[in-house]
Coordinates of C-alpha atoms in Angstrom, one line a residue:
M1 CA 38.7 280.3 57.6
R2 CA 37.1 277.2 59.1
L3 CA 38.9 275.8 62.1
M4 CA 40.0 272.2 61.4
T5 CA 40.9 269.4 63.7
V6 CA 44.1 267.5 63.3
A7 CA 42.2 264.4 62.1
E8 CA 40.4 266.4 59.5
L9 CA 43.8 267.9 58.2
N10 CA 45.4 264.4 58.1
N11 CA 42.4 263.0 56.3
Y12 CA 42.5 265.9 53.8
I13 CA 46.1 265.3 53.1
K14 CA 45.5 261.6 52.7
E15 CA 42.8 262.1 50.1
K16 CA 45.1 264.5 48.2
L17 CA 47.9 262.0 48.1
E18 CA 45.8 259.0 47.3
G19 CA 44.1 260.9 44.5
D20 CA 47.4 261.4 42.7
L21 CA 47.6 258.8 40.0
F22 CA 51.4 259.0 39.9
L23 CA 51.8 258.3 43.6
N24 CA 49.4 255.4 43.4
N25 CA 51.8 253.1 41.5
I26 CA 55.5 254.1 41.8
W27 CA 58.8 252.2 41.7
L28 CA 61.3 253.2 44.4
K29 CA 65.0 252.2 44.9
G30 CA 66.7 252.4 48.3
E31 CA 68.4 250.7 51.2
I32 CA 66.5 249.0 54.0
S33 CA 67.0 250.2 57.6
N34 CA 65.1 249.8 60.9
F35 CA 63.6 246.6 59.6
K36 CA 61.0 245.0 61.8
F37 CA 59.1 241.7 61.0
H38 CA 56.1 242.0 63.2
Y39 CA 54.5 238.9 64.7
S40 CA 51.3 239.8 62.8
G41 CA 53.1 239.0 59.6
H42 CA 53.5 242.7 58.5
M43 CA 56.9 244.2 57.7
Y44 CA 57.8 247.7 58.8
F45 CA 61.1 249.4 57.7
T46 CA 62.6 252.5 56.2
L47 CA 63.9 253.0 52.7
K48 CA 66.8 255.5 52.4
D49 CA 69.4 256.9 50.1
A50 CA 72.1 259.4 50.7
Q51 CA 69.8 262.4 51.0
A52 CA 66.4 261.1 52.4
T53 CA 64.3 258.4 54.0
I54 CA 60.7 257.2 53.8
K55 CA 58.7 255.0 56.1
C56 CA 57.4 251.8 54.5
V57 CA 55.0 249.0 55.3
M58 CA 54.3 245.7 53.6
F59 CA 51.3 243.8 54.8
R60 CA 51.2 240.1 55.4
S61 CA 49.2 239.3 52.2
R62 CA 52.0 240.9 50.1
C63 CA 54.8 239.5 52.2
S64 CA 53.8 235.9 51.3
N65 CA 54.8 236.6 47.7
L66 CA 58.4 237.5 48.6
K67 CA 61.1 235.1 47.4
F68 CA 63.7 236.5 49.8
L69 CA 64.0 237.7 53.4
P70 CA 64.7 241.5 53.6
E71 CA 67.3 242.6 56.1
N72 CA 69.0 245.9 57.2
G73 CA 71.4 247.3 54.7
M74 CA 69.9 245.4 51.7
G75 CA 69.4 247.3 48.5
V76 CA 65.9 246.7 47.0
V77 CA 63.6 247.9 44.3
A78 CA 59.9 248.2 45.5
R79 CA 56.6 249.0 43.9
G80 CA 53.7 250.6 45.9
R81 CA 51.6 253.6 46.6
V82 CA 52.0 256.6 48.8
G83 CA 49.5 257.1 51.6
V84 CA 49.0 258.7 55.0
Y85 CA 48.9 257.0 58.3
E86 CA 46.4 259.4 59.9
R87 CA 47.1 258.6 63.5
D88 CA 50.7 259.7 63.4
G89 CA 50.2 262.2 60.6
Q90 CA 53.0 260.8 58.5
Y91 CA 53.1 259.7 54.9
Q92 CA 54.6 256.3 54.0
L93 CA 55.0 253.9 51.2
Y94 CA 52.6 250.9 51.1
I95 CA 54.6 248.3 49.2
E96 CA 52.9 245.8 46.9
E97 CA 56.0 243.9 45.6
M98 CA 59.8 244.0 46.2
Q99 CA 62.9 242.6 44.6
P100 CA 66.6 242.8 45.6
D101 CA 68.4 245.6 43.8
G102 CA 70.7 244.7 40.9
I103 CA 68.0 243.5 38.5
G104 CA 65.7 246.3 39.3
T105 CA 65.4 248.0 35.9
L106 CA 65.0 244.8 34.0
Y107 CA 62.6 243.4 36.5
I108 CA 60.4 246.5 36.3
A109 CA 60.4 246.2 32.5
F110 CA 59.6 242.5 32.7
Q111 CA 56.7 243.1 35.1
Q112 CA 55.3 246.0 33.0
L113 CA 55.4 244.0 29.8
K114 CA 53.9 240.9 31.5
E115 CA 51.0 243.0 32.9
K116 CA 50.4 244.6 29.5
L117 CA 50.4 241.3 27.5
E118 CA 48.3 239.6 30.1
K119 CA 45.6 242.3 29.8
E120 CA 45.6 241.8 26.1
G121 CA 44.9 238.1 26.5
L122 CA 48.2 236.7 25.2
F123 CA 48.5 234.4 28.2
N124 CA 44.9 233.1 27.9
Q125 CA 44.9 229.3 28.4
E126 CA 41.8 228.9 26.2
L127 CA 43.9 230.1 23.2
K128 CA 46.7 227.6 23.7
K129 CA 47.1 225.2 20.8
K130 CA 47.6 221.4 21.4
I131 CA 51.0 219.9 20.8
P132 CA 50.7 217.0 18.2
R133 CA 51.2 213.5 19.6
L134 CA 53.1 212.2 16.6
P135 CA 54.9 215.1 14.9
K136 CA 56.7 214.3 11.7
R137 CA 58.9 217.5 11.5
V138 CA 60.1 219.7 14.4
A139 CA 61.4 223.2 13.9
V140 CA 64.1 224.3 16.4
V141 CA 64.7 228.0 16.8
T142 CA 67.9 228.5 18.8
S143 CA 71.6 229.1 18.6
P144 CA 73.4 226.6 16.4
T145 CA 76.4 226.4 18.7
G146 CA 75.0 226.2 22.2
A147 CA 74.5 223.2 24.4
A148 CA 70.7 223.6 24.1
V149 CA 70.6 222.6 20.4
R150 CA 72.8 219.6 21.0
D151 CA 70.6 218.5 23.8
I152 CA 67.4 218.9 21.8
I153 CA 68.8 217.0 18.7
T154 CA 70.1 214.2 20.9
V155 CA 66.9 213.7 22.8
L156 CA 64.7 213.9 19.6
H157 CA 66.9 211.3 17.8
R158 CA 67.0 209.0 20.8
R159 CA 63.3 209.1 21.5
C160 CA 62.0 209.1 17.9
P161 CA 64.6 208.6 15.1
H162 CA 62.1 209.1 12.3
I163 CA 61.4 212.8 13.3
E164 CA 62.8 215.4 10.9
I165 CA 64.5 218.3 12.5
L166 CA 64.4 221.7 10.9
L167 CA 67.1 223.9 12.5
I168 CA 66.7 227.7 12.2
P169 CA 69.9 229.3 13.6
V170 CA 69.4 232.6 15.5
A171 CA 71.2 234.7 18.0
V172 CA 69.7 234.1 21.5
Q173 CA 71.2 237.2 23.3
G174 CA 72.2 240.6 22.4
E175 CA 70.4 243.4 20.4
N176 CA 70.0 241.3 17.2
A177 CA 68.4 238.3 19.0
P178 CA 64.8 239.5 19.4
P179 CA 64.2 240.4 15.7
E180 CA 66.0 237.2 14.5
I181 CA 63.9 235.0 16.8
A182 CA 60.7 236.7 15.6
R183 CA 61.7 236.4 11.9
A184 CA 62.6 232.7 12.4
I185 CA 59.2 231.9 13.9
E186 CA 57.5 233.8 11.0
M187 CA 59.7 231.8 8.4
V188 CA 58.6 228.5 9.9
N189 CA 55.0 229.5 9.7
A190 CA 55.4 230.7 6.1
Y191 CA 57.2 227.4 5.2
G192 CA 54.2 225.5 6.7
Q193 CA 55.8 222.1 6.9
A194 CA 56.6 221.9 10.6
D195 CA 54.2 220.3 13.1
V196 CA 55.7 222.1 16.2
I197 CA 58.3 224.7 17.0
I198 CA 60.8 224.6 19.9
V199 CA 62.1 228.1 20.8
G200 CA 64.7 228.4 23.5
R201 CA 68.3 228.5 24.8
G202 CA 70.3 227.3 27.7
G203 CA 70.4 228.9 31.1
G204 CA 71.8 232.3 32.0
S205 CA 71.3 235.5 33.9
L206 CA 68.3 237.7 33.4
E207 CA 70.2 239.9 31.0
E208 CA 71.3 236.9 28.9
L209 CA 67.7 235.6 28.7
W210 CA 66.3 239.0 28.0
A211 CA 65.6 238.4 24.3
F212 CA 62.8 236.1 25.4
N213 CA 61.3 238.8 27.5
T214 CA 60.8 241.2 24.6
E215 CA 57.5 242.2 23.1
I216 CA 58.5 241.3 19.5
V217 CA 59.3 237.7 20.4
A218 CA 56.1 237.4 22.5
R219 CA 53.9 238.6 19.7
S220 CA 55.5 236.4 17.1
I221 CA 54.9 233.4 19.3
F222 CA 51.3 234.3 19.9
A223 CA 50.7 234.9 16.2
S224 CA 52.2 231.5 15.2
S225 CA 49.6 229.1 13.7
I226 CA 52.0 226.2 14.6
P227 CA 52.2 225.2 18.2
V228 CA 55.2 226.7 20.0
V229 CA 57.1 225.1 23.0
S230 CA 59.2 227.5 25.0
A231 CA 62.4 226.0 26.4
V232 CA 64.3 228.9 27.9
G233 CA 67.0 228.5 30.6
H234 CA 66.6 226.2 33.6
E235 CA 63.6 225.0 35.6
T236 CA 63.6 228.2 37.8
D237 CA 63.9 230.6 34.9
F238 CA 60.6 232.1 33.7
T239 CA 60.3 234.5 30.7
I240 CA 57.5 236.2 28.9
A241 CA 58.0 233.6 26.1
D242 CA 57.0 230.9 28.6
F243 CA 53.7 232.6 29.4
V244 CA 52.8 233.2 25.7
A245 CA 53.9 229.8 24.3
D246 CA 51.4 226.9 24.0
L247 CA 53.6 224.8 26.3
R248 CA 56.4 225.7 28.7
A249 CA 59.3 223.2 29.1
P250 CA 61.7 223.6 32.1
T251 CA 64.7 222.9 30.0
P252 CA 65.6 222.4 26.3
S253 CA 66.0 218.7 26.9
A254 CA 62.6 218.5 28.6
A255 CA 61.1 220.3 25.5
A256 CA 62.4 217.5 23.3
E257 CA 61.0 215.0 25.7
L258 CA 57.6 216.6 25.6
V259 CA 57.5 217.0 21.8
A260 CA 58.9 213.6 20.7
P261 CA 57.1 210.4 21.6
N262 CA 59.2 207.5 22.8
Y263 CA 59.8 205.3 19.7
L264 CA 60.3 202.1 21.6
E265 CA 57.2 202.7 23.7
L266 CA 55.2 203.3 20.5
V267 CA 56.5 200.1 19.0
Q268 CA 55.6 198.2 22.2
R269 CA 52.2 199.8 22.3
F270 CA 51.6 199.0 18.6
A271 CA 52.6 195.4 19.3
E272 CA 50.2 195.2 22.3
L273 CA 47.4 196.6 20.2
Q274 CA 48.2 194.2 17.3
E275 CA 48.1 191.3 19.8
R276 CA 44.8 192.5 21.2
L277 CA 43.4 192.9 17.7
V278 CA 44.4 189.4 16.7
L279 CA 42.9 188.0 19.9
G280 CA 39.7 189.9 19.4
I281 CA 39.4 188.8 15.8
N282 CA 40.0 185.2 16.7
F283 CA 37.5 185.3 19.6
Y284 CA 34.9 186.9 17.3
L285 CA 35.5 184.2 14.6
Q286 CA 35.4 181.3 17.2
K287 CA 32.2 182.6 18.7
N288 CA 30.5 182.9 15.4
R289 CA 31.9 179.5 14.3
N290 CA 30.3 178.0 17.4
R291 CA 27.0 179.7 16.6
L292 CA 27.2 178.3 13.0
E293 CA 27.8 174.8 14.3
V294 CA 24.8 175.0 16.6
C295 CA 22.7 176.3 13.7
M296 CA 23.9 173.5 11.4
K297 CA 22.9 170.9 14.0
S298 CA 19.4 172.4 14.4
R299 CA 16.3 170.6 13.0
A300 CA 15.7 173.6 10.6
M301 CA 19.1 173.0 9.0
S302 CA 19.3 169.2 9.2
R303 CA 15.7 168.4 8.0
P304 CA 14.5 171.6 6.4
M305 CA 11.6 169.8 4.5
D306 CA 10.0 168.9 7.8
L307 CA 9.4 172.5 8.5
I308 CA 8.2 173.2 5.0
Q309 CA 5.8 170.2 5.0
S310 CA 4.5 171.3 8.4
L311 CA 3.8 174.7 7.0
V312 CA 2.2 173.3 3.9
Q313 CA -0.1 171.2 6.1
K314 CA -1.0 174.2 8.2
L315 CA -1.7 176.1 5.0
D316 CA -4.1 173.4 3.8
Y317 CA -5.9 173.3 7.1
T318 CA -6.2 177.1 7.0
V319 CA -7.6 177.0 3.5
V320 CA -10.2 174.4 4.5
R321 CA -11.3 176.4 7.5
L322 CA -11.5 179.5 5.3
E323 CA -13.7 177.7 2.7
Q324 CA -16.0 176.4 5.5
A325 CA -16.2 179.9 7.0
M326 CA -17.0 181.4 3.6
R327 CA -19.8 178.9 3.0
G328 CA -21.3 179.5 6.4
F329 CA -21.1 183.2 5.8
H330 CA -22.9 182.9 2.5
R331 CA -25.6 180.7 4.0
E332 CA -26.2 183.2 6.8
K333 CA -26.3 186.1 4.5
G334 CA -28.6 184.2 2.1
N335 CA -31.1 183.4 4.9
R336 CA -31.0 187.0 6.1
F337 CA -31.6 188.1 2.5
R338 CA -34.6 185.8 2.0
V339 CA -36.2 186.9 5.3
A340 CA -35.7 190.6 4.3
C341 CA -37.3 189.9 0.9
A342 CA -40.3 188.3 2.6
G343 CA -40.7 191.2 4.8
L344 CA -40.5 193.6 2.0
N345 CA -43.0 191.6 0.0
N346 CA -45.5 191.9 2.8
L347 CA -45.1 195.6 2.6
N348 CA -45.4 195.7 -1.2
P349 CA -48.6 197.5 -2.4
L350 CA -48.6 195.3 -5.5
A351 CA -49.2 192.3 -3.3
T352 CA -52.4 194.0 -2.1
L353 CA -53.5 194.4 -5.7
E354 CA -53.1 190.7 -6.2
R355 CA -55.8 190.2 -3.6
G356 CA -58.4 192.2 -5.6
Y357 CA -57.8 195.7 -4.3
A358 CA -57.2 198.7 -6.5
V359 CA -55.5 202.1 -6.1
C360 CA -57.0 205.3 -7.2
R361 CA -54.8 208.3 -8.0
D362 CA -55.1 211.8 -9.5
K363 CA -54.8 211.8 -13.3
V364 CA -52.6 214.8 -13.4
T365 CA -50.4 214.7 -10.2
G366 CA -50.3 210.9 -9.7
S367 CA -51.0 211.3 -6.0
P368 CA -53.2 208.7 -4.4
K369 CA -56.8 209.6 -3.5
T370 CA -57.8 208.0 -0.2
T371 CA -60.8 210.0 1.0
I372 CA -64.2 211.0 -0.7
S373 CA -63.3 214.7 -0.2
Q374 CA -60.5 214.4 -2.7
F375 CA -62.9 213.6 -5.6
R376 CA -64.8 216.1 -7.8
V377 CA -67.6 215.3 -10.1
G378 CA -66.4 215.3 -13.7
E379 CA -62.7 214.9 -13.1
T380 CA -60.8 212.0 -14.6
V381 CA -58.9 209.6 -12.3
E382 CA -56.8 206.5 -12.8
I383 CA -57.6 203.2 -11.2
I384 CA -54.5 200.9 -10.8
L385 CA -55.4 197.2 -11.0
R386 CA -53.3 194.1 -10.7
D387 CA -52.7 193.9 -14.4
G388 CA -53.1 197.5 -15.6
L389 CA -54.9 200.8 -15.1
V390 CA -58.2 202.3 -16.1
D391 CA -59.2 206.0 -16.7
C392 CA -62.5 206.8 -15.1
T393 CA -64.7 209.9 -14.9
V394 CA -66.4 210.8 -11.6
E395 CA -70.1 211.1 -12.0
R396 CA -71.2 211.0 -8.4
T397 CA -69.8 211.0 -4.9
E398 CA -71.4 209.8 -1.8
E399 CA -70.1 209.6 1.7
G400 CA -70.5 206.5 3.8
N401 CA -69.4 202.8 3.9
S402 CA -71.7 201.5 1.1

């Protein structure tokens, strides 16, 4: 066997412990002893029960999330992982979160369901539906006898008397509460006539509010096509329903405040808008009335014929100039035409014939004969004169100028 050092043994044990999935996330119940709050911000203590103890450490980053100050003798429920402090060769619990004992089991269930639903995206802010600004009908899912329903109805009627209230009575605690609440939300969606749903109850202990921490209620709220406002307990109470709902209200009364617009404020706002509209219309009419008066006083409107006559005169002057331009154009083009004709006439071969000359060409091809070498004795040629042509037979050719 290989000889190991103490550090190697401790490291080996640490890897074994930290590789155990069960020991990486466990809940532990016990009593605090030997508590020490170090100046570094870390907490060191021991958790014990009647038979055993375990060393614990909670680092400063986790301590900042505690909502209570631990002390010796306090019973707690803690979640963490088991690891080894290699220097001392002892295993200990590295605590991630901790709560006072007494709500331990429910709190663990709450945290586990919260983590599960959050991973599934039921708390996603991007999926939250907007609460309508002017709802016509509000469905209230709560106990028909509690103070919460009276507070909701009172606030809704006070703020906006025209809102219709659809009350769906359900149990809000006990075993029957979760399925009743879920069915009520489904019924409102099937009915399809409500603009928003308020789901909630008054304050109470964690056990009394537990119906709103159940998966069936959370999924029914998430599946609702109608926006849901969660109004469970008091301001400090948070339930799973609060995280899933489209809007969380700190109290049932606050839910009614958030859902119902203030009728008097609406009336005042409408009056202000009406006044602004009337002022705007009057200003618009007056501005255009002034523009109309200016237009009516203009020369174009007071003496419209002056403008027409001026335009007629301008048209006549334009016509005269156009006629003069056309005559000048015709003269220029006529002169250029006559000059061109004279030039062409000088080049006209017929003009040469007029002066006593003749053109001789081949009888067959019609091509002109200009040199003595093109003539053969005995052939017939044509002689073109000023007033006709003559057929001639070549009897003799002779070179020279005579």
